[in-house]
PDB file of C-alpha atoms in Angstrom:
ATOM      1  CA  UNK M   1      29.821 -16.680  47.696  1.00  0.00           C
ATOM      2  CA  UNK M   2      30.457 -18.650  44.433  1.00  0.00           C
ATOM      3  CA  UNK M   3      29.837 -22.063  44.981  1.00  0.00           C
ATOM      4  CA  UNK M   4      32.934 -24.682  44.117  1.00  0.00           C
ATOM      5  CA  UNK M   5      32.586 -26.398  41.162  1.00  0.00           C
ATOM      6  CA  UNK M   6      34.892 -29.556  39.175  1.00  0.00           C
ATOM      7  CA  UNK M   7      38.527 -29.710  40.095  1.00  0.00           C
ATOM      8  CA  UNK M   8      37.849 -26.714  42.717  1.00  0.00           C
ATOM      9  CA  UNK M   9      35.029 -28.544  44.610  1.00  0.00           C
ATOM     10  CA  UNK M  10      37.543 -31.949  44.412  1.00  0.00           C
ATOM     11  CA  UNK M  11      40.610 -30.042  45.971  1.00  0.00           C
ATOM     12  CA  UNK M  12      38.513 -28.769  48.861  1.00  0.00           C
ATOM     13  CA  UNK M  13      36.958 -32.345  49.459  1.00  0.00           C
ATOM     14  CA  UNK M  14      40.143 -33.301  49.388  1.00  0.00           C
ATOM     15  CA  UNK M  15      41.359 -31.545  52.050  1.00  0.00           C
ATOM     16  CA  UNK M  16      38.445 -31.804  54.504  1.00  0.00           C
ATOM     17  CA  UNK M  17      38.554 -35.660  54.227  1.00  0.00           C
ATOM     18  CA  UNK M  18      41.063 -36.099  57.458  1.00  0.00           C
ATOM     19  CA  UNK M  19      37.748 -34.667  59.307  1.00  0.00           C
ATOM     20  CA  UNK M  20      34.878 -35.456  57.206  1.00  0.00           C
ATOM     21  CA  UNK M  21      33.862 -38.585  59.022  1.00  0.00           C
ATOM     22  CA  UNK M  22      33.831 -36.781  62.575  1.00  0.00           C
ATOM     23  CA  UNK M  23      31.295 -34.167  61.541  1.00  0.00           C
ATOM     24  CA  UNK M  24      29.051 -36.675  59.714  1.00  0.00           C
ATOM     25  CA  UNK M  25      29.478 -38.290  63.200  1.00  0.00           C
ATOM     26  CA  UNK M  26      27.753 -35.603  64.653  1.00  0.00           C
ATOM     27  CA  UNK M  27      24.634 -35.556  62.491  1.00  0.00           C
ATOM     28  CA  UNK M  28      22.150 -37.546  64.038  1.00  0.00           C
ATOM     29  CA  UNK M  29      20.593 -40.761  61.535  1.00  0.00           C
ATOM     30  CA  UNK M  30      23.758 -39.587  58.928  1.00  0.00           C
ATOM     31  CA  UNK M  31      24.039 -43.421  58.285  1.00  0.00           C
ATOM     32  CA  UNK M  32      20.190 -44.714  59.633  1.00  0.00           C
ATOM     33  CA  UNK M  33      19.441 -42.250  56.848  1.00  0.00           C
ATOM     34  CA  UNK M  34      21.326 -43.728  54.164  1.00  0.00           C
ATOM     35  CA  UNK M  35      20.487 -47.720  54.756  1.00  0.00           C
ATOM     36  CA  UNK M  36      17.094 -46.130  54.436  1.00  0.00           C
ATOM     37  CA  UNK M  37      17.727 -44.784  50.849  1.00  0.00           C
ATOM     38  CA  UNK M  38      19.502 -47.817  49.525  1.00  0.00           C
ATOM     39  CA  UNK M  39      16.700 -50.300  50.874  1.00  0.00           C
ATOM     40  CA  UNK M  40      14.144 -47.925  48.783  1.00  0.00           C
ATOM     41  CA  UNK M  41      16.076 -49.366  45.859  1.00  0.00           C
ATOM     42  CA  UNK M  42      13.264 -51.858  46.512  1.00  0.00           C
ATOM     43  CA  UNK M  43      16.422 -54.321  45.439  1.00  0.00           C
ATOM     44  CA  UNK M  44      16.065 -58.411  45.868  1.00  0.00           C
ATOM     45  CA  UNK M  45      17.280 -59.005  49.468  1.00  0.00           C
ATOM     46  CA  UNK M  46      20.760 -59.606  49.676  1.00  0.00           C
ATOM     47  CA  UNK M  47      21.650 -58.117  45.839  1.00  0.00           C
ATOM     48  CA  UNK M  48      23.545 -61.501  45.419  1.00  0.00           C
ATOM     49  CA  UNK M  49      24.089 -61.091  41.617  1.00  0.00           C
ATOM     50  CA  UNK M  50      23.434 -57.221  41.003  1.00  0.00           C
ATOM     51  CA  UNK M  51      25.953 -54.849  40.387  1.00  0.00           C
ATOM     52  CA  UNK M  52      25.525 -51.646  41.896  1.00  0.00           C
ATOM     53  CA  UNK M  53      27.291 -48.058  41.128  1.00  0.00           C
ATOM     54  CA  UNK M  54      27.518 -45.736  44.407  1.00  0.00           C
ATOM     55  CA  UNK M  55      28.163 -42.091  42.547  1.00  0.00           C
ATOM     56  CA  UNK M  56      29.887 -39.828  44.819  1.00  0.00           C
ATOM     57  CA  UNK M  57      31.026 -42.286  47.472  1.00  0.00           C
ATOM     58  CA  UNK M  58      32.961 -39.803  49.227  1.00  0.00           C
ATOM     59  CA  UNK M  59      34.422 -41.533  52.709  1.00  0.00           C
ATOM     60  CA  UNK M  60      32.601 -44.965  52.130  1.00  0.00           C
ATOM     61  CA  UNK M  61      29.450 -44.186  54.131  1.00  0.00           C
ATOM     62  CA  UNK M  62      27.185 -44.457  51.083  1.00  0.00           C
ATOM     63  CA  UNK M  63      29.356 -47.382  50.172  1.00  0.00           C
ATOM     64  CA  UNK M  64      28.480 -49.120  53.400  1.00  0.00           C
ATOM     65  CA  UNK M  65      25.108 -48.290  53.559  1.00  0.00           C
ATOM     66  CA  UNK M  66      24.881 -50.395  50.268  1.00  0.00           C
ATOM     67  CA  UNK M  67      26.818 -53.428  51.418  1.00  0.00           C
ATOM     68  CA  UNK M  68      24.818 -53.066  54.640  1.00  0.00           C
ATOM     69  CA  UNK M  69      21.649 -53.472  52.720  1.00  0.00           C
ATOM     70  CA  UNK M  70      22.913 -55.723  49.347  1.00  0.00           C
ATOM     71  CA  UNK M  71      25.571 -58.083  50.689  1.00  0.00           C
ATOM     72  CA  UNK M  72      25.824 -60.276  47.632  1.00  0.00           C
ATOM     73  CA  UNK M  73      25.913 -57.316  45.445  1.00  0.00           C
ATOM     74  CA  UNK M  74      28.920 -56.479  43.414  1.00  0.00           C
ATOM     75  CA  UNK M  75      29.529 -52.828  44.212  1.00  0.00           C
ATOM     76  CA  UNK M  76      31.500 -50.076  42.364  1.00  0.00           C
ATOM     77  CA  UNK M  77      32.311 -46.715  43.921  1.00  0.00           C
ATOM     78  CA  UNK M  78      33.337 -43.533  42.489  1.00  0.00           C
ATOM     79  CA  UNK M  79      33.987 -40.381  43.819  1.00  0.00           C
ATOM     80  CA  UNK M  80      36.029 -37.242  42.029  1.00  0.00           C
ATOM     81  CA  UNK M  81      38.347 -36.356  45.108  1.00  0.00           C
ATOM     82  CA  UNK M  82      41.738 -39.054  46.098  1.00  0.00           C
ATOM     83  CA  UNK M  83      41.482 -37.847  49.730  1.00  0.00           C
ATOM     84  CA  UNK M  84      37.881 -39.468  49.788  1.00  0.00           C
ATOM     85  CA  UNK M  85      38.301 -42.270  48.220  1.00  0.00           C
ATOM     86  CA  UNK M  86      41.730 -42.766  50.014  1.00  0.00           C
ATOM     87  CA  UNK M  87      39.628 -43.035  53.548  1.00  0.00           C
ATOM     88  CA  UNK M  88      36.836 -44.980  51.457  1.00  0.00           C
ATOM     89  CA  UNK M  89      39.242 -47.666  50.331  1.00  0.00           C
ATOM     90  CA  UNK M  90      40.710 -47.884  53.994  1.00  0.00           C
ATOM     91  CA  UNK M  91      37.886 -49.321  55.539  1.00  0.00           C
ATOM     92  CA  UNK M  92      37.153 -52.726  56.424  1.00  0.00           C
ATOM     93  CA  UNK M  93      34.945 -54.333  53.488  1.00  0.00           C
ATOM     94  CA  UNK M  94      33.446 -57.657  54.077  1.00  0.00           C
ATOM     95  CA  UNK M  95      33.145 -57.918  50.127  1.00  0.00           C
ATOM     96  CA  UNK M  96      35.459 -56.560  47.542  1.00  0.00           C
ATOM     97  CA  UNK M  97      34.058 -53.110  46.515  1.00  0.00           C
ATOM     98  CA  UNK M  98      36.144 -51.590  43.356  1.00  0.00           C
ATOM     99  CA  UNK M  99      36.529 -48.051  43.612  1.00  0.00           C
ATOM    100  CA  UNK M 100      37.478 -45.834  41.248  1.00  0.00           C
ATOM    101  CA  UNK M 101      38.979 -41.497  41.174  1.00  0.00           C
ATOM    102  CA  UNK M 102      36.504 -39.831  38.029  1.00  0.00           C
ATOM    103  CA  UNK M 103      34.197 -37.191  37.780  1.00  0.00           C
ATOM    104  CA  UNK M 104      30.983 -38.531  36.634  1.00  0.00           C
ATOM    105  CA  UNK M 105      31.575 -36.930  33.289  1.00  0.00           C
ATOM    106  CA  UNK M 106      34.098 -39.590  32.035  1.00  0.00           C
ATOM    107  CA  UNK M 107      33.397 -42.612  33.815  1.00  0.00           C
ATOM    108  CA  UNK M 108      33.803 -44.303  30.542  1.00  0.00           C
ATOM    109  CA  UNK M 109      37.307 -43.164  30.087  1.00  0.00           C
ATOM    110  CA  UNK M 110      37.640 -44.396  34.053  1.00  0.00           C
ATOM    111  CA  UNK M 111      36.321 -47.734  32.641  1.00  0.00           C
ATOM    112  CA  UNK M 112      33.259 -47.428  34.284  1.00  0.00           C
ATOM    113  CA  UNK M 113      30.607 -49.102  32.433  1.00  0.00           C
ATOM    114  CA  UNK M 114      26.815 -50.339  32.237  1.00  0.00           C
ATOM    115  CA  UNK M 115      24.649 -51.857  32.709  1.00  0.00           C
ATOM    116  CA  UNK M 116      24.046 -51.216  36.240  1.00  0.00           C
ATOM    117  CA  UNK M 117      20.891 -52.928  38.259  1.00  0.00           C
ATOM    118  CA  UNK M 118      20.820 -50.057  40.074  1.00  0.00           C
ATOM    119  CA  UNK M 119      22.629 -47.119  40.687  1.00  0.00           C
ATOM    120  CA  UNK M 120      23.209 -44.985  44.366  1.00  0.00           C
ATOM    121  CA  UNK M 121      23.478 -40.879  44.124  1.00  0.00           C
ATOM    122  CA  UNK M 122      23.912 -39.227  48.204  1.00  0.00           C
ATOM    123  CA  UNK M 123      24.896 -35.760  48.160  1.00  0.00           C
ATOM    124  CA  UNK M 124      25.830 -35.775  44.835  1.00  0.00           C
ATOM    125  CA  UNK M 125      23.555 -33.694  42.049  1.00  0.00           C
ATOM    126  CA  UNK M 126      23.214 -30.123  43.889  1.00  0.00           C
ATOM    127  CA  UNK M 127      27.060 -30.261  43.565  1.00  0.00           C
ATOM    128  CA  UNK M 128      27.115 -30.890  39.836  1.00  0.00           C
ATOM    129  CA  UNK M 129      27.606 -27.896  37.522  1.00  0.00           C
ATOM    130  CA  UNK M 130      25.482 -30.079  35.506  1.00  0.00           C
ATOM    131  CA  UNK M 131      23.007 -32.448  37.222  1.00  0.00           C
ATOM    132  CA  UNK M 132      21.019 -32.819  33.813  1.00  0.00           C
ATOM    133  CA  UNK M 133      24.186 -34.229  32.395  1.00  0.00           C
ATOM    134  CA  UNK M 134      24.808 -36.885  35.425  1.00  0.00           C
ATOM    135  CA  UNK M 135      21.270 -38.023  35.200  1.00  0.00           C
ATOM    136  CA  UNK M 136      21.966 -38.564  31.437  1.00  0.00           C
ATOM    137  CA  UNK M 137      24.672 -40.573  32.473  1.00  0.00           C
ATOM    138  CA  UNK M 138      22.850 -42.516  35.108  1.00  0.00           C
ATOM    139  CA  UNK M 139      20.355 -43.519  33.033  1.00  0.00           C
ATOM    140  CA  UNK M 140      22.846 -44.598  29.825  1.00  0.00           C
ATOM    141  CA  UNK M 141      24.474 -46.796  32.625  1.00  0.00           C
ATOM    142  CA  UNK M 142      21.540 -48.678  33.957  1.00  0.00           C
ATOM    143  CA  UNK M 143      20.231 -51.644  32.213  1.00  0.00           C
ATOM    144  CA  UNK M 144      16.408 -51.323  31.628  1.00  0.00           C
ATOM    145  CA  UNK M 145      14.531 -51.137  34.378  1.00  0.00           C
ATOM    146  CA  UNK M 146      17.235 -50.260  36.526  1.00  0.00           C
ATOM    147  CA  UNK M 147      17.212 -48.480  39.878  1.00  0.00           C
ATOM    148  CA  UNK M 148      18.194 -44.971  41.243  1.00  0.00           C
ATOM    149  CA  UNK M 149      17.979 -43.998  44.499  1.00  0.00           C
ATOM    150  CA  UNK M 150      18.926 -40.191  44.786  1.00  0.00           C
ATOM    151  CA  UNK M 151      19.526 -39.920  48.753  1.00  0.00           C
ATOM    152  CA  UNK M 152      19.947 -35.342  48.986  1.00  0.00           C
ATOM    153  CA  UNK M 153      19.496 -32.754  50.746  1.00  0.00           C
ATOM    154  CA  UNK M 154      16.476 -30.884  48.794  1.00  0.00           C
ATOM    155  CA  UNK M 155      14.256 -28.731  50.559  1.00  0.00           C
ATOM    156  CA  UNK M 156      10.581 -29.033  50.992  1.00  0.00           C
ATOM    157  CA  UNK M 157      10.224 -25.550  50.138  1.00  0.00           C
ATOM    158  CA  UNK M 158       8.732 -24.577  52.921  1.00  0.00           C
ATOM    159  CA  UNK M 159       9.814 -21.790  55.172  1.00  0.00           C
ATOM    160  CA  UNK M 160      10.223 -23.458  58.099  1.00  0.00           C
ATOM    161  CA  UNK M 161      12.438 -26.223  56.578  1.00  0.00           C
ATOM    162  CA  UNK M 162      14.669 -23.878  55.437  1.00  0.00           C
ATOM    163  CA  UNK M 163      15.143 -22.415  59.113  1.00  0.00           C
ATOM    164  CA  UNK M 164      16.236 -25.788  59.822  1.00  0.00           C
ATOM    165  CA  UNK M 165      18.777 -25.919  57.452  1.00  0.00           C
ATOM    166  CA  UNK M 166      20.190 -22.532  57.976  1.00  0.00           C
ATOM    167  CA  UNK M 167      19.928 -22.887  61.768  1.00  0.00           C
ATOM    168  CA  UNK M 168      22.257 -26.109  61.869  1.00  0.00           C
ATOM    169  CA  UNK M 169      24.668 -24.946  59.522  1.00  0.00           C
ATOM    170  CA  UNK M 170      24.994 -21.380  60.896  1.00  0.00           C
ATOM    171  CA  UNK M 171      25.013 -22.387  64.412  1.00  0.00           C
ATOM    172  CA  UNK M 172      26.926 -26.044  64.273  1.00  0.00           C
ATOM    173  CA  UNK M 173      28.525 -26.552  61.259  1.00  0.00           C
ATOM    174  CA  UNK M 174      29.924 -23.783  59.909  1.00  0.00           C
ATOM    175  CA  UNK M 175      31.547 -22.945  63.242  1.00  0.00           C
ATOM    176  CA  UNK M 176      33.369 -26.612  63.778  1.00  0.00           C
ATOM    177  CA  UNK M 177      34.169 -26.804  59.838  1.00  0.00           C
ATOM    178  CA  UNK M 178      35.974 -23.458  60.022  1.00  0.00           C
ATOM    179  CA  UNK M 179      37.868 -23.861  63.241  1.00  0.00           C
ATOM    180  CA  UNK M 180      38.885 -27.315  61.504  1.00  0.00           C
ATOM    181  CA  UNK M 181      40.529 -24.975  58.189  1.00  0.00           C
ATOM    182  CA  UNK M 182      37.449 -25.972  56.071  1.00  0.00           C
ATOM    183  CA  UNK M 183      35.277 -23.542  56.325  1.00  0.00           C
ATOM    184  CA  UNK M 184      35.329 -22.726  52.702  1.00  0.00           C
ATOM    185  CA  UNK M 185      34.109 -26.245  52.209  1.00  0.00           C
ATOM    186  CA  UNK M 186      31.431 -26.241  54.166  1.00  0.00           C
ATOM    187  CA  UNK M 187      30.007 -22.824  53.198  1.00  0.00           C
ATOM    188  CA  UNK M 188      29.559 -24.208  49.648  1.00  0.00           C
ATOM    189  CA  UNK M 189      27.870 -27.040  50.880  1.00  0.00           C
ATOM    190  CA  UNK M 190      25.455 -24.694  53.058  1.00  0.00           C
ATOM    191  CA  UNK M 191      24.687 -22.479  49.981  1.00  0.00           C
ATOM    192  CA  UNK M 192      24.632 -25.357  47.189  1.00  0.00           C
ATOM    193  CA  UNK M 193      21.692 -26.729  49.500  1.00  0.00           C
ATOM    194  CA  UNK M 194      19.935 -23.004  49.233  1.00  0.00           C
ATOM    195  CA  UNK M 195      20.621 -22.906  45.667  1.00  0.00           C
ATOM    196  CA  UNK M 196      19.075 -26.415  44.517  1.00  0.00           C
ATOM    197  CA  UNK M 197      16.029 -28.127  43.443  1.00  0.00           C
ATOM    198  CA  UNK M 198      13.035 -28.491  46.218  1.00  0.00           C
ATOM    199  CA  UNK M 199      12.800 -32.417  46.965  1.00  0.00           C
ATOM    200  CA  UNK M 200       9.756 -31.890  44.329  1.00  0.00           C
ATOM    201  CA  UNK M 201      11.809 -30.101  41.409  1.00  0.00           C
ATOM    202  CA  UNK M 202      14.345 -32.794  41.779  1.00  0.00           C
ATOM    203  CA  UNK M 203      11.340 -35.100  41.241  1.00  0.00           C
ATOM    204  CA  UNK M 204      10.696 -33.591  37.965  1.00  0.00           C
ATOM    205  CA  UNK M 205      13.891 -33.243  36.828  1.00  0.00           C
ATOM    206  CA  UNK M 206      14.053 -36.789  37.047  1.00  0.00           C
ATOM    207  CA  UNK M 207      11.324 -36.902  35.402  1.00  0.00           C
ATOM    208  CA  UNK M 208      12.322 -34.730  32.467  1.00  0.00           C
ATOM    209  CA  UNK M 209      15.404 -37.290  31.866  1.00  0.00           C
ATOM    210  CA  UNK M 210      13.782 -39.673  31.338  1.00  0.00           C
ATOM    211  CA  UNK M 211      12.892 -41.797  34.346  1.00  0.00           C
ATOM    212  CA  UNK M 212       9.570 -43.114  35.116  1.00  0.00           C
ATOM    213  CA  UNK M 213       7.752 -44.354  38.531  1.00  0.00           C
ATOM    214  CA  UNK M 214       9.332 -41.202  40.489  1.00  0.00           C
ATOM    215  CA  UNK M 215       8.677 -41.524  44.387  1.00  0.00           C
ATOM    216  CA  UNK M 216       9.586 -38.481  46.417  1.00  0.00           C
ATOM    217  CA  UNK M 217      10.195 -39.723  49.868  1.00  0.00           C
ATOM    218  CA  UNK M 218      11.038 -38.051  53.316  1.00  0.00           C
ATOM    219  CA  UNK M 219      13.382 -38.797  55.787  1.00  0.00           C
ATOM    220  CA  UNK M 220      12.816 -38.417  59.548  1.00  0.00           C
ATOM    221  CA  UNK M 221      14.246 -37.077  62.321  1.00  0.00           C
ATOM    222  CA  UNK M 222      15.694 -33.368  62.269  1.00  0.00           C
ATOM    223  CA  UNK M 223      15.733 -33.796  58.644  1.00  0.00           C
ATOM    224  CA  UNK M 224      12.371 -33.690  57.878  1.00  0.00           C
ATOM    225  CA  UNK M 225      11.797 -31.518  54.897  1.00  0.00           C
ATOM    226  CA  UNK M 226      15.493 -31.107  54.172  1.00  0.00           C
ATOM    227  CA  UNK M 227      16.856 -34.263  53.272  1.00  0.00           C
ATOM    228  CA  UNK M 228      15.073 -36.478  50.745  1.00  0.00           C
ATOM    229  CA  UNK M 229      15.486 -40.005  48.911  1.00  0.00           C
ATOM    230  CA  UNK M 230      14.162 -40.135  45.350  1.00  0.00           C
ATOM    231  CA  UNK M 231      13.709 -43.019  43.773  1.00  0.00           C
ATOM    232  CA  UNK M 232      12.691 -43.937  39.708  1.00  0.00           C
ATOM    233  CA  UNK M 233      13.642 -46.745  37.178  1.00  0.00           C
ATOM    234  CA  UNK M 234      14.342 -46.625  33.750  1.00  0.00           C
ATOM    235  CA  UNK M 235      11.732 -47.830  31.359  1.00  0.00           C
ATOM    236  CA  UNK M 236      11.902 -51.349  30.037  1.00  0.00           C
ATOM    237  CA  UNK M 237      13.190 -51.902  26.735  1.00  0.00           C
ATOM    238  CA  UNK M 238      10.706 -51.319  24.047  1.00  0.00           C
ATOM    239  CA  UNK M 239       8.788 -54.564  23.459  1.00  0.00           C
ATOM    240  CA  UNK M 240      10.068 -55.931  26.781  1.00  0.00           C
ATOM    241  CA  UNK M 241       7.492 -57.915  29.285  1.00  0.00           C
ATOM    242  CA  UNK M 242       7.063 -56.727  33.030  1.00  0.00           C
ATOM    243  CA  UNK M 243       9.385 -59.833  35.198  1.00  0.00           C
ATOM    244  CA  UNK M 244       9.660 -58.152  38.135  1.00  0.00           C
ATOM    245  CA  UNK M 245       7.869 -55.655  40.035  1.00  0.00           C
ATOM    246  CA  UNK M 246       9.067 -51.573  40.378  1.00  0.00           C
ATOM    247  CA  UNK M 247       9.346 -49.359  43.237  1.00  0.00           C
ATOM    248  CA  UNK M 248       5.278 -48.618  42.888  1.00  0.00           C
ATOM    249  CA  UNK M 249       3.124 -45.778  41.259  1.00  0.00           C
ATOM    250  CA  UNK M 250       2.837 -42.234  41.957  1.00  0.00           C
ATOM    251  CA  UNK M 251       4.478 -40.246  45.093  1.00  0.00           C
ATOM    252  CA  UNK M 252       4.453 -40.079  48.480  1.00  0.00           C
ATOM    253  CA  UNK M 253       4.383 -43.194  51.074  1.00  0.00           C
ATOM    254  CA  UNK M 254       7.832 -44.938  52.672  1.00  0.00           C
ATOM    255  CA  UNK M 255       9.483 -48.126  52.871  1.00  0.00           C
TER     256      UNK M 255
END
């Protein structure tokens, strides 16, 4: 099948978002998972001060997972479908979070605008007709030496790992998304998965934008080897001193 791109992809997230939250329900670590990611931001405890851009917020849960982890911070959310960001902006938010309807495209015309401290990407670039284009963006909106924390579901590239992935959505998801009328959904998300990057081609896609101090990281649980945080910086300003430390050399390791 095709897989749903733009204003298509936006309509059908729009219309699984009455029962989006109940299957994420069902995936075990769903929101363990993504606390994890956003305290690999390797972020000052408590973010009191930062501002922080969640890109592709969906329901909230990526949303929370950053308040959860930055309390102080001063969070903006995004996401391309109303029906998300309708159950997003429902929830109860200790701190004000602003969030706003774009596509990533024209956040600027949104008036979405840098510098960002960091920025927070979850299931987000393998459903981009352009993910070379949103991590252009990204990095024009972070301030030097600014975060990203790319929390998706890229392969290992192994075999086995792909098993995984097909076995879950063939035998769980698909079945419950389609008896729920969004099946067509759901099969895009199962084949965007298949059709992306491998954690480590992400890595070096990254890479190729622009980023530096890349970190390929795994996840546990069932998602071993299917779902992956990566995390990179953008360079200091030329001329600038080191102040701070970054999220470490190399790949590998966990936080």
């Amino acid at each position: 099948m095709p897989l749903l791109r733009d204003a298509d992809l936006a309509d059908a997230f729009d219309h699984a978002a009455r029962s989006y939250d109940t299957l994420v329900a069902a995936n075990p670590g769903y929101h363990a998972h993504l606390r994890r990611s956003a305290r690999r931001l390797g972020l000052p405890p408590g973010g009191d001060g930062l501002r922080v851009l969640d890109l592709g917020c969906g329901t909230g849960a990526s949303t929370a997972a950053l308040a959860a982890v930055l309390p102080g911070a001063d969070i903006t959310a995004v996401d391309a479908s109303a029906g998300m960001l309708r159950r997003a902006g429902a929830r109860p938010w200790a701190r004000p979070v602003r969030f706003v309807r774009a596509p990533v495209e024209r956040l600027p015309e949104a008036g979405v605008s840098g510098p960002f401290d960091a920025v927070f990407a979850a299931y987000l670039l393998r459903n981009a007709a352009d993910p070379d284009a949103v991590l252009a963006s990204v990095y024009r909106l972070l301030a030097p030496r600014g975060r990203l924390a790319v929390h998706e579901y890229a392969l290992s590239g192994r075999i086995a790992h792909r098993a995984v992935w097909n076995a879950v959505c063939g035998g769980l998801v698909l079945p419950v998304a389609t008896l729920l009328g969004d099946g067509r959904l759901y099969r895009h998300l199962w084949r965007s998965v298949l059709d992306f990057d491998t954690a480590d081609a992400l890595g070096r896609r990254m890479e190729r934008a622009g980023f530096e101090k890349v970190r390929v990281l795994p996840l546990p649980g069932w998602q071993t080897g299917v779902t992956h945080t990566v995390v990179a910086r953008r360079p200091a300003a030329a001329g600038e001193r080191t102040r701070r430390p970054g999220t470490g050399h190399g790949r590998g390791g966990s936080r």
